[in-house]
Tab-separated table of C-alpha atoms in Angstrom:
chain	number	residue	atom	x	y	z
A	1	MET	CA	66.638	-44.525	35.261
A	2	THR	CA	70.019	-43.248	34.103
A	3	GLY	CA	71.046	-42.801	30.489
A	4	ALA	CA	73.567	-45.629	30.748
A	5	GLU	CA	70.779	-48.158	31.299
A	6	LEU	CA	68.934	-47.265	28.101
A	7	ALA	CA	69.466	-49.579	25.163
A	8	VAL	CA	68.908	-46.717	22.722
A	9	PRO	CA	69.305	-42.921	22.987
A	10	ARG	CA	66.695	-41.319	25.209
A	11	GLU	CA	65.522	-39.059	22.334
A	12	THR	CA	64.840	-42.093	20.160
A	13	LEU	CA	62.745	-43.833	22.777
A	14	PHE	CA	60.879	-40.616	23.553
A	15	GLU	CA	60.199	-40.035	19.862
A	16	PHE	CA	58.857	-43.571	19.476
A	17	LEU	CA	56.579	-43.317	22.522
A	18	CYS	CA	55.213	-39.968	21.311
A	19	ARG	CA	54.485	-41.526	17.929
A	20	MET	CA	52.513	-44.302	19.630
A	21	GLY	CA	50.710	-42.020	22.075
A	22	ASP	CA	49.983	-39.238	19.593
A	23	ASN	CA	48.333	-41.668	17.170
A	24	THR	CA	45.969	-42.928	19.842
A	25	LEU	CA	45.416	-39.450	21.287
A	26	VAL	CA	44.572	-37.734	18.016
A	27	LEU	CA	42.374	-40.559	16.718
A	28	GLY	CA	40.737	-40.895	20.139
A	29	HIS	CA	39.885	-37.199	20.103
A	30	ARG	CA	38.611	-37.317	16.530
A	31	LEU	CA	36.303	-40.203	17.422
A	32	SER	CA	35.048	-38.396	20.510
A	33	GLU	CA	33.855	-35.599	18.197
A	34	TRP	CA	31.114	-38.040	17.115
A	35	CYS	CA	29.708	-38.332	20.626
A	36	GLY	CA	26.025	-37.438	20.375
A	37	HIS	CA	26.132	-37.141	16.565
A	38	ALA	CA	26.459	-40.690	15.189
A	39	PRO	CA	23.757	-42.035	12.836
A	40	VAL	CA	22.268	-44.387	15.446
A	41	LEU	CA	22.656	-44.712	19.199
A	42	GLU	CA	24.489	-48.049	19.048
A	43	GLU	CA	27.126	-46.627	16.717
A	44	ASP	CA	27.428	-43.524	18.866
A	45	ILE	CA	28.201	-45.744	21.855
A	46	ALA	CA	30.583	-47.925	19.852
A	47	ILE	CA	32.562	-44.928	18.594
A	48	ALA	CA	32.729	-43.371	22.062
A	49	ASN	CA	33.928	-46.684	23.524
A	50	THR	CA	36.631	-46.999	20.885
A	51	ALA	CA	37.688	-43.425	21.669
A	52	LEU	CA	37.851	-44.320	25.353
A	53	ASP	CA	40.136	-47.308	24.697
A	54	LEU	CA	42.435	-45.144	22.584
A	55	ILE	CA	42.611	-42.381	25.188
A	56	GLY	CA	43.375	-45.021	27.839
A	57	GLN	CA	46.208	-46.335	25.690
A	58	THR	CA	47.422	-42.754	25.250
A	59	GLN	CA	47.783	-42.394	29.017
A	60	MET	CA	50.055	-45.433	29.057
A	61	TRP	CA	52.203	-44.426	26.055
A	62	LEU	CA	52.568	-40.754	26.918
A	63	GLY	CA	52.962	-41.582	30.608
A	64	LEU	CA	55.964	-43.727	29.755
A	65	ALA	CA	57.216	-41.062	27.320
A	66	GLY	CA	57.208	-38.525	30.163
A	67	THR	CA	59.094	-40.917	32.442
A	68	ILE	CA	61.727	-41.570	29.768
A	69	GLU	CA	62.091	-37.887	28.981
A	70	GLY	CA	62.745	-37.111	32.645
A	71	LYS	CA	61.615	-33.489	32.503
A	72	ALA	CA	58.662	-33.902	34.870
A	73	ARG	CA	56.094	-33.875	32.052
A	74	ASP	CA	53.285	-36.376	32.614
A	75	ALA	CA	50.813	-37.694	30.019
A	76	ASP	CA	48.514	-34.694	30.510
A	77	ALA	CA	51.343	-32.216	30.040
A	78	LEU	CA	52.452	-33.938	26.842
A	79	ALA	CA	48.906	-34.100	25.486
A	80	MET	CA	47.785	-30.614	26.422
A	81	ARG	CA	50.932	-28.461	26.407
A	82	ARG	CA	52.585	-29.287	23.110
A	83	ASP	CA	51.865	-27.517	19.857
A	84	VAL	CA	51.357	-28.928	16.358
A	85	TRP	CA	55.048	-29.214	15.486
A	86	ASP	CA	55.708	-31.443	18.508
A	87	PHE	CA	53.055	-33.996	17.563
A	88	ARG	CA	54.256	-37.247	15.986
A	89	ASN	CA	51.018	-38.895	14.841
A	90	ILE	CA	50.598	-40.088	11.273
A	91	LEU	CA	48.567	-37.756	9.068
A	92	LEU	CA	45.752	-40.294	8.610
A	93	VAL	CA	44.464	-39.963	12.169
A	94	GLU	CA	44.234	-36.160	12.121
A	95	GLN	CA	42.060	-36.115	8.995
A	96	PRO	CA	38.556	-34.789	9.693
A	97	ASN	CA	35.728	-37.221	10.383
A	98	GLY	CA	33.804	-36.480	7.180
A	99	ASP	CA	30.704	-38.655	6.967
A	100	PHE	CA	30.244	-41.866	8.946
A	101	GLY	CA	31.710	-43.904	6.086
A	102	GLN	CA	34.863	-41.792	6.012
A	103	THR	CA	35.298	-42.169	9.778
A	104	LEU	CA	34.914	-45.936	9.492
A	105	MET	CA	37.306	-46.225	6.582
A	106	ARG	CA	39.915	-44.192	8.487
A	107	GLN	CA	39.359	-46.476	11.472
A	108	CYS	CA	39.684	-49.647	9.442
A	109	LEU	CA	42.868	-48.490	7.699
A	110	PHE	CA	44.311	-47.566	11.085
A	111	ASP	CA	43.106	-50.590	13.098
A	112	HIS	CA	44.769	-53.200	10.884
A	113	TRP	CA	48.099	-51.409	11.007
A	114	HIS	CA	47.767	-50.685	14.724
A	115	LEU	CA	47.042	-54.361	15.409
A	116	LEU	CA	50.086	-55.601	13.455
A	117	LEU	CA	52.287	-53.059	15.197
A	118	LEU	CA	51.038	-53.965	18.683
A	119	GLN	CA	51.366	-57.701	17.992
A	120	ALA	CA	55.029	-57.107	17.174
A	121	LEU	CA	55.505	-54.837	20.195
A	122	GLU	CA	54.210	-57.555	22.524
A	123	HIS	CA	57.645	-59.119	21.955
A	124	SER	CA	59.568	-55.900	22.554
A	125	SER	CA	62.869	-56.229	24.412
A	126	ASP	CA	61.657	-53.306	26.555
A	127	ALA	CA	59.318	-54.907	29.121
A	128	ARG	CA	57.403	-51.666	29.704
A	129	ILE	CA	56.558	-51.383	26.023
A	130	ALA	CA	55.656	-55.081	25.803
A	131	GLU	CA	53.251	-54.664	28.745
A	132	ILE	CA	51.420	-51.712	27.204
A	133	ALA	CA	51.208	-53.520	23.866
A	134	ALA	CA	49.828	-56.685	25.497
A	135	LYS	CA	47.154	-54.623	27.216
A	136	SER	CA	46.260	-52.653	24.081
A	137	VAL	CA	46.264	-55.547	21.624
A	138	LYS	CA	43.151	-57.058	23.195
A	139	GLU	CA	41.201	-53.844	22.741
A	140	VAL	CA	42.504	-53.197	19.260
A	141	THR	CA	41.648	-56.732	18.082
A	142	TYR	CA	38.055	-55.847	18.905
A	143	HIS	CA	38.316	-52.474	17.116
A	144	ALA	CA	39.626	-54.160	13.965
A	145	GLU	CA	36.819	-56.721	14.013
A	146	ARG	CA	34.198	-54.018	14.224
A	147	SER	CA	35.610	-51.638	11.620
A	148	SER	CA	36.255	-54.511	9.180
A	149	GLU	CA	32.702	-55.846	9.495
A	150	LEU	CA	31.232	-52.412	8.901
A	151	VAL	CA	33.494	-51.566	5.974
A	152	VAL	CA	32.514	-54.845	4.293
A	153	SER	CA	28.785	-54.364	5.003
A	154	LEU	CA	28.781	-50.800	3.745
A	155	GLY	CA	31.157	-51.398	0.830
A	156	ASP	CA	29.251	-54.452	-0.347
A	157	GLY	CA	26.004	-52.670	0.489
A	158	THR	CA	23.664	-50.320	-1.335
A	159	GLU	CA	24.675	-48.178	-4.292
A	160	GLU	CA	24.780	-45.162	-1.982
A	161	SER	CA	26.807	-46.793	0.798
A	162	ARG	CA	29.239	-48.337	-1.676
A	163	ALA	CA	29.816	-44.983	-3.397
A	164	ARG	CA	30.522	-43.311	-0.071
A	165	MET	CA	32.943	-46.028	1.055
A	166	GLN	CA	34.790	-45.914	-2.271
A	167	ALA	CA	35.051	-42.117	-2.027
A	168	ALA	CA	36.431	-42.460	1.505
A	169	LEU	CA	38.999	-45.055	0.396
A	170	THR	CA	40.093	-42.893	-2.540
A	171	LEU	CA	40.498	-39.896	-0.236
A	172	LEU	CA	42.348	-41.696	2.571
A	173	TRP	CA	44.480	-44.289	0.777
A	174	PRO	CA	47.366	-41.847	0.061
A	175	TYR	CA	47.835	-41.526	3.847
A	176	VAL	CA	48.577	-45.257	4.217
A	177	ALA	CA	52.148	-44.874	2.887
A	178	GLU	CA	53.248	-43.015	6.015
A	179	MET	CA	52.556	-46.089	8.187
A	180	PHE	CA	55.593	-47.808	6.647
A	181	GLU	CA	57.989	-44.851	6.525
A	182	THR	CA	61.191	-45.944	8.246
A	183	ASP	CA	63.749	-43.460	9.565
A	184	ALA	CA	66.964	-43.608	11.630
A	185	HIS	CA	65.025	-43.835	14.915
A	186	ASP	CA	63.154	-46.887	13.608
A	187	THR	CA	66.344	-48.618	12.528
A	188	THR	CA	67.910	-48.023	15.959
A	189	LEU	CA	64.808	-49.348	17.724
A	190	SER	CA	64.652	-52.382	15.492
A	191	GLU	CA	68.326	-53.223	16.053
A	192	ALA	CA	67.739	-53.089	19.818
A	193	GLY	CA	64.723	-55.400	19.479
A	194	ILE	CA	62.442	-52.705	20.884
A	195	ALA	CA	60.154	-52.174	17.888
A	196	PRO	CA	59.748	-53.564	14.369
A	197	THR	CA	60.699	-51.388	11.427
A	198	PRO	CA	57.516	-49.910	9.971
A	199	GLU	CA	58.591	-51.249	6.580
A	200	SER	CA	58.350	-54.821	7.899
A	201	LEU	CA	54.607	-54.339	8.470
A	202	ARG	CA	53.885	-53.391	4.858
A	203	ALA	CA	53.496	-56.880	3.366
A	204	PRO	CA	51.203	-58.335	6.059
A	205	TYR	CA	49.167	-55.118	6.042
A	206	MET	CA	48.698	-55.132	2.293
A	207	ASP	CA	47.676	-58.806	2.395
A	208	ALA	CA	45.055	-58.103	5.030
A	209	MET	CA	43.755	-55.002	3.245
A	210	THR	CA	43.585	-56.692	-0.146
A	211	ALA	CA	41.414	-59.482	1.287
A	212	LEU	CA	39.222	-57.032	3.169
A	213	LEU	CA	38.743	-54.561	0.316
A	214	THR	CA	37.968	-57.379	-2.103
A	215	ALA	CA	35.224	-58.588	0.259
A	216	ALA	CA	33.988	-54.990	0.469
A	217	THR	CA	34.035	-54.684	-3.377
A	218	LEU	CA	36.236	-51.589	-3.085
A	219	SER	CA	39.462	-50.718	-4.911
A	220	PRO	CA	42.291	-48.541	-3.675
A	221	PRO	CA	43.198	-45.755	-6.090
A	222	ASP	CA	46.313	-46.163	-8.214
A	223	THR	CA	48.352	-43.693	-6.169
A	224	ARG	CA	52.103	-43.545	-6.506
A	225	THR	CA	52.727	-40.781	-4.024
A	226	GLY	CA	51.936	-40.858	-0.338
A	227	GLN	CA	51.159	-38.046	2.066
A	228	THR	CA	53.742	-38.036	4.844
A	229	GLY	CA	55.200	-35.626	7.387
A	230	GLY	CA	53.171	-36.351	10.515
A	231	ARG	CA	55.275	-38.941	12.310
A	232	SER	CA	58.444	-36.961	11.583
A	233	GLY	CA	56.725	-33.737	12.683
A	234	LYS	CA	57.895	-31.987	9.514
A	235	ARG	CA	54.542	-31.177	7.989
A	236	HIS	CA	51.185	-31.813	9.610
A	237	SER	CA	48.010	-31.022	7.707
A	238	GLU	CA	46.172	-27.847	8.707
A	239	HIS	CA	43.509	-29.991	10.391
A	240	LEU	CA	45.650	-30.869	13.404
A	241	GLY	CA	46.028	-27.254	14.529
A	242	HIS	CA	42.277	-26.739	14.429
A	243	MET	CA	41.751	-29.919	16.400
A	244	LEU	CA	44.283	-28.917	19.054
A	245	THR	CA	42.706	-25.498	19.576
A	246	THR	CA	39.550	-27.327	20.665
A	247	MET	CA	41.222	-30.163	22.531
A	248	GLN	CA	43.739	-28.001	24.392
A	249	TRP	CA	41.565	-24.944	24.909
A	250	LEU	CA	40.994	-25.341	28.619
A	251	GLN	CA	44.637	-25.983	29.492
A	252	ARG	CA	45.736	-23.085	27.308
A	253	ALA	CA	43.220	-20.653	28.804
A	254	TYR	CA	43.605	-21.845	32.389
A	255	PRO	CA	47.003	-23.519	32.802
A	256	ASP	CA	47.088	-26.027	35.663
A	257	ALA	CA	43.306	-25.947	36.021
A	258	ARG	CA	42.044	-28.820	38.156
A	259	TRP	CA	38.614	-30.270	38.877
B	1	MET	CA	55.610	-63.962	51.422
B	2	SER	CA	54.883	-60.941	53.536
B	3	THR	CA	53.305	-61.118	56.943
B	4	PRO	CA	52.080	-58.245	59.106
B	5	ALA	CA	54.871	-56.483	60.966
B	6	SER	CA	52.786	-56.372	64.128
B	7	SER	CA	49.926	-58.421	65.502
B	8	ALA	CA	47.630	-55.372	65.312
B	9	MET	CA	47.809	-55.542	61.522
B	10	PRO	CA	45.260	-57.636	59.631
B	11	THR	CA	46.279	-60.774	57.766
B	12	LEU	CA	46.104	-60.749	53.974
B	13	ASP	CA	43.204	-63.226	54.169
B	14	GLN	CA	41.363	-60.725	56.319
B	15	VAL	CA	42.100	-57.952	53.784
B	16	ARG	CA	40.875	-60.186	50.955
B	17	ASP	CA	37.703	-60.784	52.908
B	18	TRP	CA	37.146	-57.029	53.321
B	19	LEU	CA	37.694	-56.446	49.614
B	20	GLU	CA	34.965	-59.020	48.876
B	21	SER	CA	32.518	-56.337	49.974
B	22	VAL	CA	33.913	-53.489	47.839
B	23	PRO	CA	31.514	-53.347	44.864
B	24	ASP	CA	32.369	-52.546	41.282
B	25	PRO	CA	31.079	-48.964	40.911
B	26	GLU	CA	29.271	-49.644	37.624
B	27	ILE	CA	28.072	-53.211	38.260
B	28	PRO	CA	27.479	-53.123	42.029
B	29	VAL	CA	26.343	-56.769	42.288
B	30	ILE	CA	29.913	-57.974	41.895
B	31	SER	CA	32.917	-57.092	44.039
B	32	VAL	CA	36.378	-56.009	42.967
B	33	MET	CA	37.519	-59.505	44.023
B	34	ASP	CA	34.856	-61.163	41.819
B	35	LEU	CA	36.018	-59.017	38.923
B	36	GLY	CA	39.542	-60.395	39.329
B	37	ILE	CA	41.261	-57.025	39.217
B	38	VAL	CA	43.012	-57.249	42.601
B	39	ARG	CA	46.231	-58.945	41.500
B	40	GLY	CA	48.293	-58.851	44.657
B	41	LEU	CA	48.351	-57.922	48.316
B	42	ARG	CA	51.518	-57.603	50.352
B	43	TRP	CA	52.931	-55.968	53.406
B	44	ASP	CA	55.903	-53.712	52.801
B	45	ASP	CA	56.893	-53.374	56.468
B	46	ASP	CA	53.831	-51.624	57.940
B	47	LEU	CA	52.495	-50.439	54.562
B	48	LEU	CA	49.886	-52.489	52.740
B	49	GLU	CA	50.356	-52.598	48.956
B	50	VAL	CA	47.327	-53.491	46.834
B	51	SER	CA	48.049	-54.216	43.152
B	52	VAL	CA	45.121	-53.474	40.883
B	53	THR	CA	44.915	-54.087	37.143
B	54	PRO	CA	42.602	-52.070	34.876
B	55	THR	CA	39.868	-53.924	32.978
B	56	TYR	CA	39.987	-51.726	29.860
B	57	SER	CA	42.815	-49.211	29.597
B	58	GLY	CA	40.463	-46.244	29.373
B	59	CYS	CA	37.784	-47.443	31.772
B	60	PRO	CA	36.765	-44.407	33.847
B	61	ALA	CA	35.815	-46.692	36.744
B	62	THR	CA	39.473	-47.594	37.359
B	63	ARG	CA	40.207	-44.490	39.403
B	64	VAL	CA	36.946	-44.780	41.344
B	65	ILE	CA	37.768	-48.410	42.148
B	66	ALA	CA	41.164	-47.407	43.548
B	67	GLN	CA	39.504	-44.744	45.710
B	68	ASP	CA	36.839	-47.205	46.912
B	69	ILE	CA	39.450	-49.806	47.865
B	70	GLU	CA	41.427	-47.194	49.722
B	71	ALA	CA	38.361	-45.863	51.549
B	72	ALA	CA	37.186	-49.365	52.535
B	73	LEU	CA	40.577	-50.345	53.935
B	74	ARG	CA	41.018	-47.070	55.814
B	75	GLU	CA	37.649	-47.620	57.418
B	76	LYS	CA	38.936	-50.971	58.648
B	77	GLY	CA	41.864	-49.224	60.260
B	78	VAL	CA	44.561	-49.734	57.619
B	79	SER	CA	46.209	-46.333	57.739
B	80	LYS	CA	49.278	-46.909	55.577
B	81	LEU	CA	48.469	-48.259	52.151
B	82	ARG	CA	49.477	-47.883	48.548
B	83	ILE	CA	47.467	-48.770	45.443
B	84	ARG	CA	49.760	-49.962	42.668
B	85	THR	CA	48.623	-50.196	39.048
B	86	GLN	CA	49.762	-53.437	37.481
B	87	LEU	CA	49.468	-53.774	33.687
B	88	SER	CA	50.911	-57.227	33.188
B	89	PRO	CA	49.566	-59.792	32.703
B	90	PRO	CA	46.614	-57.970	31.148
B	91	TRP	CA	43.191	-58.539	32.678
B	92	THR	CA	41.052	-61.269	31.203
B	93	THR	CA	37.425	-62.193	31.853
B	94	ASP	CA	38.763	-65.670	32.765
B	95	TRP	CA	39.542	-64.085	36.136
B	96	LEU	CA	35.873	-63.422	36.914
B	97	SER	CA	34.888	-65.616	39.863
B	98	ASP	CA	32.128	-68.226	39.502
B	99	LYS	CA	30.189	-66.309	42.130
B	100	GLY	CA	30.659	-63.143	40.068
B	101	ARG	CA	29.447	-64.845	36.897
B	102	ALA	CA	26.332	-66.136	38.661
B	103	ARG	CA	25.608	-62.700	40.143
B	104	LEU	CA	25.985	-61.016	36.734
B	105	GLU	CA	23.411	-63.379	35.276
B	106	GLU	CA	20.956	-62.828	38.134
B	107	TYR	CA	21.393	-59.080	37.606
B	108	GLY	CA	20.470	-59.422	33.915
B	109	ILE	CA	23.956	-59.306	32.373
B	110	ALA	CA	24.953	-62.386	30.382
B	111	PRO	CA	28.393	-63.568	31.575
B	112	PRO	CA	31.303	-63.798	29.111
B	113	SER	CA	31.615	-66.889	26.986
B	114	PRO	CA	34.608	-67.947	24.845
B	115	SER	CA	32.284	-68.442	21.866
B	116	GLY	CA	32.226	-64.636	21.550
B	117	GLY	CA	28.552	-64.238	22.416
B	118	PRO	CA	26.157	-64.975	25.260
B	119	LYS	CA	25.014	-68.573	25.760
B	120	ALA	CA	21.470	-67.683	26.777
B	121	CYS	CA	19.158	-64.772	27.483
B	122	PRO	CA	19.640	-63.880	31.170
B	123	ARG	CA	15.859	-63.397	31.505
B	124	CYS	CA	14.212	-66.337	29.719
B	125	GLN	CA	17.223	-68.608	28.967
B	126	SER	CA	16.400	-68.744	25.252
B	127	ASP	CA	19.382	-69.233	22.958
B	128	ASP	CA	17.752	-67.441	20.026
B	129	LEU	CA	19.790	-64.252	20.314
B	130	GLU	CA	21.056	-61.444	18.126
B	131	ARG	CA	23.785	-58.877	18.575
B	132	ILE	CA	22.681	-55.258	18.420
B	133	SER	CA	26.050	-53.611	18.989
B	134	GLN	CA	29.587	-54.748	19.733
B	135	PHE	CA	29.687	-52.112	22.455
B	136	GLY	CA	27.386	-51.260	25.337
B	137	SER	CA	26.905	-48.905	28.255
B	138	THR	CA	30.398	-49.551	29.657
B	139	PRO	CA	33.647	-50.642	27.928
B	140	CYS	CA	33.262	-54.193	29.272
B	141	LYS	CA	29.824	-54.851	27.769
B	142	ALA	CA	28.126	-55.389	24.407
B	143	HIS	CA	24.462	-55.000	23.549
B	144	TRP	CA	22.358	-58.054	22.589
B	145	ARG	CA	18.678	-58.891	22.212
B	146	CYS	CA	16.653	-62.025	22.828
B	147	ARG	CA	14.459	-62.981	19.878
B	148	THR	CA	12.163	-65.049	22.135
B	149	CYS	CA	11.249	-62.603	24.899
B	150	LEU	CA	12.325	-59.626	22.743
B	151	GLU	CA	14.173	-58.002	25.639
B	152	PRO	CA	17.509	-56.316	25.003
B	153	PHE	CA	20.264	-57.182	27.480
B	154	ASP	CA	23.900	-56.506	28.263
B	155	TYR	CA	26.553	-59.107	27.538
B	156	PHE	CA	29.831	-58.990	29.445
B	157	LYS	CA	32.387	-59.156	26.601
B	158	CYS	CA	34.920	-61.951	26.638
B	159	LEU	CA	38.421	-60.458	26.850
């Protein structure tokens, strides 16, 4: 594909695809950290399956990112050979797992936003993006169902489970603001009909979360400031670097290693 | 519509027939054709192109399936072939064949149902069922239990 055929600058499209793929990659890896450690076997399997879906989606997003970039980097190269400052995921997904409740709350906050975003991307003017979104939306609908059910059961549960879910919500809510941060890339993509502006997802997201959190008897904290800097790459939390040292260890120690 | 470039090349119906005996690597009672993941076959001159769609985007069986299809066709003498991954339209369990659905049930896996859960226990046919987990041993399955015979069983998720 030549530059003349792109509806938006190559850098903008690449940035967008990295944002999509890095969210699913980082959250997918975080979830895989639970493998073998979840409270019960069924939840262990559920978390690992969700991780698998997200890693599969990562291959599609970062694969397309590599094609658009045109520098012979495939999905593996983008996932394993970039350092913290090149990652474009939102800060929420790189936050540590904490307890099971914290992992589920992070998942639920992410799933509802992810679902709204993918539903909009199904109508993208870029057919390749619309195809990946249409594939992913089916999996993510299922993720959102599961995390919502569990957040409601545990929130509206025992004194102990409710306290843990409220603590998780209080800790993670400030990271929600970044989902709606809209920059020049987003405006360009929106004007070309490729992606919605993040800001446009705020109202439907807040409606969905208000209903869900009410059912779960939980209240978001009264936070005026949000934690941002992940999707712009300006300021990741220290957690991402630690995660990458584990995730990328093999490719860093043995570049080009193959099975 | 593509036809073989020479009479020595098999017809697409013949190829379809061969693929009927390539099993799904994780649920070997059904074939890749039953699963509905072979989305297209065509001759590009003397090269056979097989379009395959993934079930779940991260399903580890996808690559094995592509290798199995390739191996089966090579064994039948198709030397030039290409496996193409096709994402759109996304796979749906509506594409499972009736034969595939029946085989799943015989094997002990409840086939997908639009109601979002299995219709009956694949062992005793009771409809007194409960869900244990939304996920199961592979991405395409969930874990259920029959309250009548008390046996747990896999349910092929509706997608």
